[in-house]
Amino acid sequence: MPRLAAIRFTTFAKTAALACAAMSPLWAHAELTANVALTSNYKFRGQDQDSSRKKAVKPALQGGFDYSFGDSGWYVGNWNSTVDWLPGNSLESDFYGGYKFKAADVDWDLGMLTYVYPGNARGNTTELYGAATYGPFTAKYSHTVSKDYFGWAGARDGSGLKGRNTGYLQFAFSQEVMPKVTFKASVGYTHFSSDIRSLGVPSYVDYSVGGAYDFGSGVALAAAVTGATQRSYFGDVNKPRLILTLSKSM
């Protein structure tokens, strides 16, 4: 090996070794978790994600994983669900990453999430989010940064309209009310971008009230009534449903 190349290789090897050494504490405490669930109806922000049927029961198979980098607060993850509201597509695949930390007795969570629909890219959407949790209360805001917004607007839609700056604000409450039983409730508000609202699409409120029972070993059964306002525009997809979900975390 020529001397110059050897020097460069040695420098690269030392740099790589130092980087690995710096990262080793991070990887040493990294943790991988997974989850799988079967739900009677998948609703996203109060709306049915299977618009092909008007029945209350529209089963969906869901699951994903989370990878946390030890005590650093950084994490990445993926979550998937069967869906049926975009032509040619039957899967939603979410990819996200972020940073969690605690300040002033509040748990904070900042990150980015991309919704991917492999069979029809018109649905692809990217959001930034921030959440604050204090005791049983959580407030979360998600802000669309992509031009595309779930098929309503964007470069792939071809309409020339933008979904960017659509916002979603949610307040949630979760509290164990007796051993193994947790009460959960949430209310959210979707405010569409000006381009989407120019089509006559109204902003709306969604809600969910229910609870979950922990069987132990990561198995839980949840039940909730979930729906949204503006049914006169969106139709039955916003209709309130009693949703049952059996989940397993590992």
Coordinates of C-alpha atoms in Angstrom, one line a residue:
M1 CA 0.0 0.0 0.0
P2 CA 1.4 3.4 -0.9
R3 CA 2.5 5.5 2.1
L4 CA -0.1 8.3 1.5
A5 CA -2.9 5.7 1.3
A6 CA -1.6 3.9 4.3
I7 CA -1.7 7.2 6.3
R8 CA -5.2 8.0 5.2
F9 CA -6.4 4.5 6.0
T10 CA -4.8 4.6 9.5
T11 CA -6.4 8.0 10.1
F12 CA -9.8 6.7 9.0
A13 CA -9.4 3.6 11.2
K14 CA -8.6 5.7 14.2
T15 CA -11.5 8.0 13.6
A16 CA -13.9 5.0 13.2
A17 CA -12.5 3.5 16.4
L18 CA -13.1 6.7 18.3
A19 CA -16.6 7.0 16.9
C20 CA -17.4 3.4 17.9
A21 CA -16.0 4.0 21.4
A22 CA -18.1 7.1 21.8
M23 CA -21.2 5.3 20.7
S24 CA -20.6 2.1 22.7
P25 CA -22.3 3.4 25.9
L26 CA -25.3 4.4 23.7
W27 CA -25.6 1.0 22.1
A28 CA -24.9 -0.9 25.3
H29 CA -28.1 0.4 26.8
A30 CA -30.2 0.3 23.6
E31 CA -33.5 -1.4 23.8
L32 CA -35.8 -2.9 21.2
T33 CA -39.5 -3.4 21.8
A34 CA -42.3 -4.7 19.6
N35 CA -46.0 -4.7 19.5
V36 CA -48.9 -6.4 17.6
A37 CA -52.6 -5.8 17.8
L38 CA -55.9 -6.7 16.3
T39 CA -58.6 -4.0 16.3
S40 CA -62.3 -4.1 15.3
N41 CA -61.9 -0.7 13.5
Y42 CA -58.8 1.5 12.9
K43 CA -59.7 5.1 13.3
F44 CA -57.1 7.9 12.7
R45 CA -58.1 11.2 14.2
G46 CA -61.6 10.1 14.5
Q47 CA -62.0 8.8 10.9
D48 CA -62.4 5.2 9.7
Q49 CA -59.3 4.0 7.7
D50 CA -61.4 1.5 5.9
S51 CA -63.9 3.4 3.8
S52 CA -64.8 0.5 1.5
R53 CA -67.4 -0.8 4.0
K54 CA -70.1 0.9 6.0
K55 CA -70.1 -1.7 8.7
A56 CA -69.1 -0.9 12.3
V57 CA -66.7 -3.8 12.4
K58 CA -63.7 -3.3 10.0
P59 CA -60.9 -5.4 11.4
A60 CA -57.3 -4.2 11.0
L61 CA -54.1 -6.0 11.9
Q62 CA -51.4 -3.7 13.3
G63 CA -47.9 -3.9 14.7
G64 CA -44.5 -2.3 14.8
F65 CA -41.3 -1.8 16.8
D66 CA -39.5 0.9 18.8
Y67 CA -35.7 1.2 19.3
S68 CA -34.6 3.5 22.1
F69 CA -30.9 4.5 22.4
G70 CA -30.5 3.8 26.1
D71 CA -30.8 6.8 28.5
S72 CA -29.9 9.3 25.8
G73 CA -33.6 10.0 25.0
W74 CA -33.3 9.3 21.3
Y75 CA -35.5 6.8 19.6
V76 CA -36.7 5.5 16.2
G77 CA -39.6 3.3 15.3
N78 CA -42.0 1.9 12.8
W79 CA -45.7 1.1 13.0
N80 CA -48.0 -0.5 10.4
S81 CA -51.7 -1.1 9.9
T82 CA -54.0 -2.6 7.2
V83 CA -56.1 0.2 5.6
D84 CA -58.5 0.6 2.7
W85 CA -59.2 4.2 1.7
L86 CA -56.7 4.8 -1.1
P87 CA -57.1 3.0 -4.5
G88 CA -54.5 0.4 -5.0
N89 CA -53.2 0.5 -1.4
S90 CA -53.9 -1.7 1.6
L91 CA -51.1 -0.7 4.0
E92 CA -50.1 2.2 6.1
S93 CA -46.4 2.2 7.2
D94 CA -45.3 4.9 9.6
F95 CA -41.6 5.8 10.3
Y96 CA -40.6 8.1 13.1
G97 CA -37.8 9.3 15.2
G98 CA -37.4 11.7 18.1
Y99 CA -36.0 12.8 21.4
K100 CA -37.6 12.5 24.8
F101 CA -36.5 14.4 27.9
K102 CA -37.7 15.7 31.2
A103 CA -37.8 19.4 32.3
A104 CA -39.7 21.2 35.1
D105 CA -41.5 17.9 36.0
V106 CA -42.8 17.7 32.5
D107 CA -42.0 14.8 30.1
W108 CA -41.3 16.2 26.6
D109 CA -41.3 14.4 23.3
L110 CA -40.1 16.0 20.0
G111 CA -39.9 14.2 16.7
M112 CA -40.8 13.7 13.0
L113 CA -43.2 11.1 11.5
T114 CA -43.7 10.1 7.9
Y115 CA -46.9 8.2 6.9
V116 CA -46.1 6.0 3.9
Y117 CA -48.7 4.2 1.7
P118 CA -46.7 1.9 -0.6
G119 CA -49.5 1.2 -3.1
N120 CA -50.5 4.9 -3.6
A121 CA -48.0 7.6 -2.8
R122 CA -50.7 10.3 -2.9
G123 CA -51.4 9.6 0.8
N124 CA -47.8 10.1 1.9
T125 CA -47.5 12.8 4.6
T126 CA -44.7 14.1 6.9
E127 CA -45.3 15.9 10.2
L128 CA -43.2 17.4 13.0
Y129 CA -44.6 16.8 16.5
G130 CA -44.2 17.9 20.0
A131 CA -45.8 16.5 23.2
A132 CA -45.8 17.4 26.8
T133 CA -47.0 15.1 29.6
Y134 CA -47.7 16.1 33.2
G135 CA -49.1 13.4 35.4
P136 CA -52.0 11.8 33.5
F137 CA -52.4 14.8 31.1
T138 CA -50.8 15.0 27.6
A139 CA -50.9 17.8 25.1
K140 CA -49.6 17.1 21.6
Y141 CA -49.3 19.2 18.4
S142 CA -48.5 17.8 15.0
H143 CA -47.6 20.1 12.1
T144 CA -47.6 19.0 8.4
V145 CA -44.3 20.0 6.6
S146 CA -44.9 18.1 3.4
K147 CA -46.8 19.4 0.4
D148 CA -48.8 16.2 0.4
Y149 CA -51.5 15.6 3.0
F150 CA -53.3 12.2 3.0
G151 CA -54.4 12.6 -0.6
W152 CA -56.2 16.0 -0.1
A153 CA -53.4 18.0 -1.7
G154 CA -49.8 17.9 -2.7
A155 CA -47.3 17.4 -5.6
R156 CA -48.5 13.9 -6.2
D157 CA -52.2 14.9 -6.2
G158 CA -51.6 17.1 -9.2
S159 CA -54.0 19.8 -8.0
G160 CA -51.3 22.4 -7.3
L161 CA -52.7 22.7 -3.8
K162 CA -50.6 22.3 -0.6
G163 CA -51.4 20.5 2.6
R164 CA -48.4 22.0 4.4
N165 CA -49.3 23.9 7.6
T166 CA -52.2 21.6 8.4
G167 CA -52.1 21.3 12.2
Y168 CA -53.5 18.8 14.7
L169 CA -53.8 19.5 18.4
Q170 CA -54.8 16.8 20.9
F171 CA -55.4 16.7 24.6
A172 CA -55.4 13.3 26.3
F173 CA -55.9 11.9 29.7
S174 CA -54.8 8.4 31.0
Q175 CA -55.1 7.3 34.6
E176 CA -55.2 3.9 36.3
V177 CA -58.5 3.9 38.2
M178 CA -58.1 0.4 39.8
P179 CA -55.6 -2.4 39.6
K180 CA -55.0 -3.3 35.9
V181 CA -57.7 -0.9 34.7
T182 CA -56.8 2.4 33.0
F183 CA -59.3 5.1 32.0
K184 CA -58.5 6.9 28.8
A185 CA -60.0 9.9 27.0
S186 CA -58.9 12.4 24.3
V187 CA -60.1 15.2 22.2
G188 CA -58.4 16.5 19.1
Y189 CA -58.8 19.3 16.5
T190 CA -57.7 19.2 12.9
H191 CA -57.1 22.6 11.2
F192 CA -56.6 22.1 7.5
S193 CA -54.2 24.3 5.4
S194 CA -55.8 27.2 3.6
D195 CA -55.5 25.4 0.3
I196 CA -57.5 22.4 1.5
R197 CA -60.0 24.7 3.2
S198 CA -60.4 26.5 -0.2
L199 CA -62.0 23.2 -1.5
G200 CA -64.7 23.6 1.1
V201 CA -63.2 20.9 3.5
P202 CA -64.1 21.9 7.1
S203 CA -61.8 21.5 10.0
Y204 CA -63.2 19.1 12.6
V205 CA -63.0 17.8 16.2
D206 CA -62.4 14.1 17.1
Y207 CA -62.9 12.4 20.4
S208 CA -62.4 9.1 22.2
V209 CA -63.5 7.8 25.6
G210 CA -62.8 4.3 26.9
G211 CA -60.4 2.2 28.9
A212 CA -58.0 -0.7 28.9
Y213 CA -57.5 -3.9 31.0
D214 CA -53.9 -5.2 31.5
F215 CA -53.9 -9.0 31.6
G216 CA -50.1 -9.0 32.3
S217 CA -47.2 -10.3 30.2
G218 CA -47.8 -7.5 27.8
V219 CA -51.4 -8.5 26.8
A220 CA -54.1 -5.8 27.0
L221 CA -57.7 -5.4 25.9
A222 CA -59.0 -1.9 25.2
A223 CA -62.5 -0.6 24.5
A224 CA -63.4 2.9 23.4
V225 CA -66.1 5.0 21.7
T226 CA -64.3 7.0 19.0
G227 CA -65.7 9.4 16.4
A228 CA -65.6 12.9 15.0
T229 CA -67.7 15.9 14.1
Q230 CA -68.6 17.2 10.6
R231 CA -70.4 14.0 9.6
S232 CA -72.5 16.1 7.1
Y233 CA -69.3 16.5 5.1
F234 CA -67.2 13.4 5.7
G235 CA -70.1 10.9 6.1
D236 CA -69.9 7.6 8.0
V237 CA -66.1 7.6 8.3
N238 CA -66.6 10.1 11.2
K239 CA -69.4 8.1 12.8
P240 CA -68.8 7.2 16.4
R241 CA -67.9 3.5 16.8
L242 CA -67.3 1.2 19.7
I243 CA -63.8 -0.1 19.0
L244 CA -62.2 -3.2 20.7
T245 CA -58.5 -3.8 20.5
L246 CA -56.5 -6.8 21.7
S247 CA -52.7 -6.0 21.9
K248 CA -49.5 -7.7 22.8
S249 CA -46.2 -5.8 23.6
M250 CA -42.8 -7.5 23.7

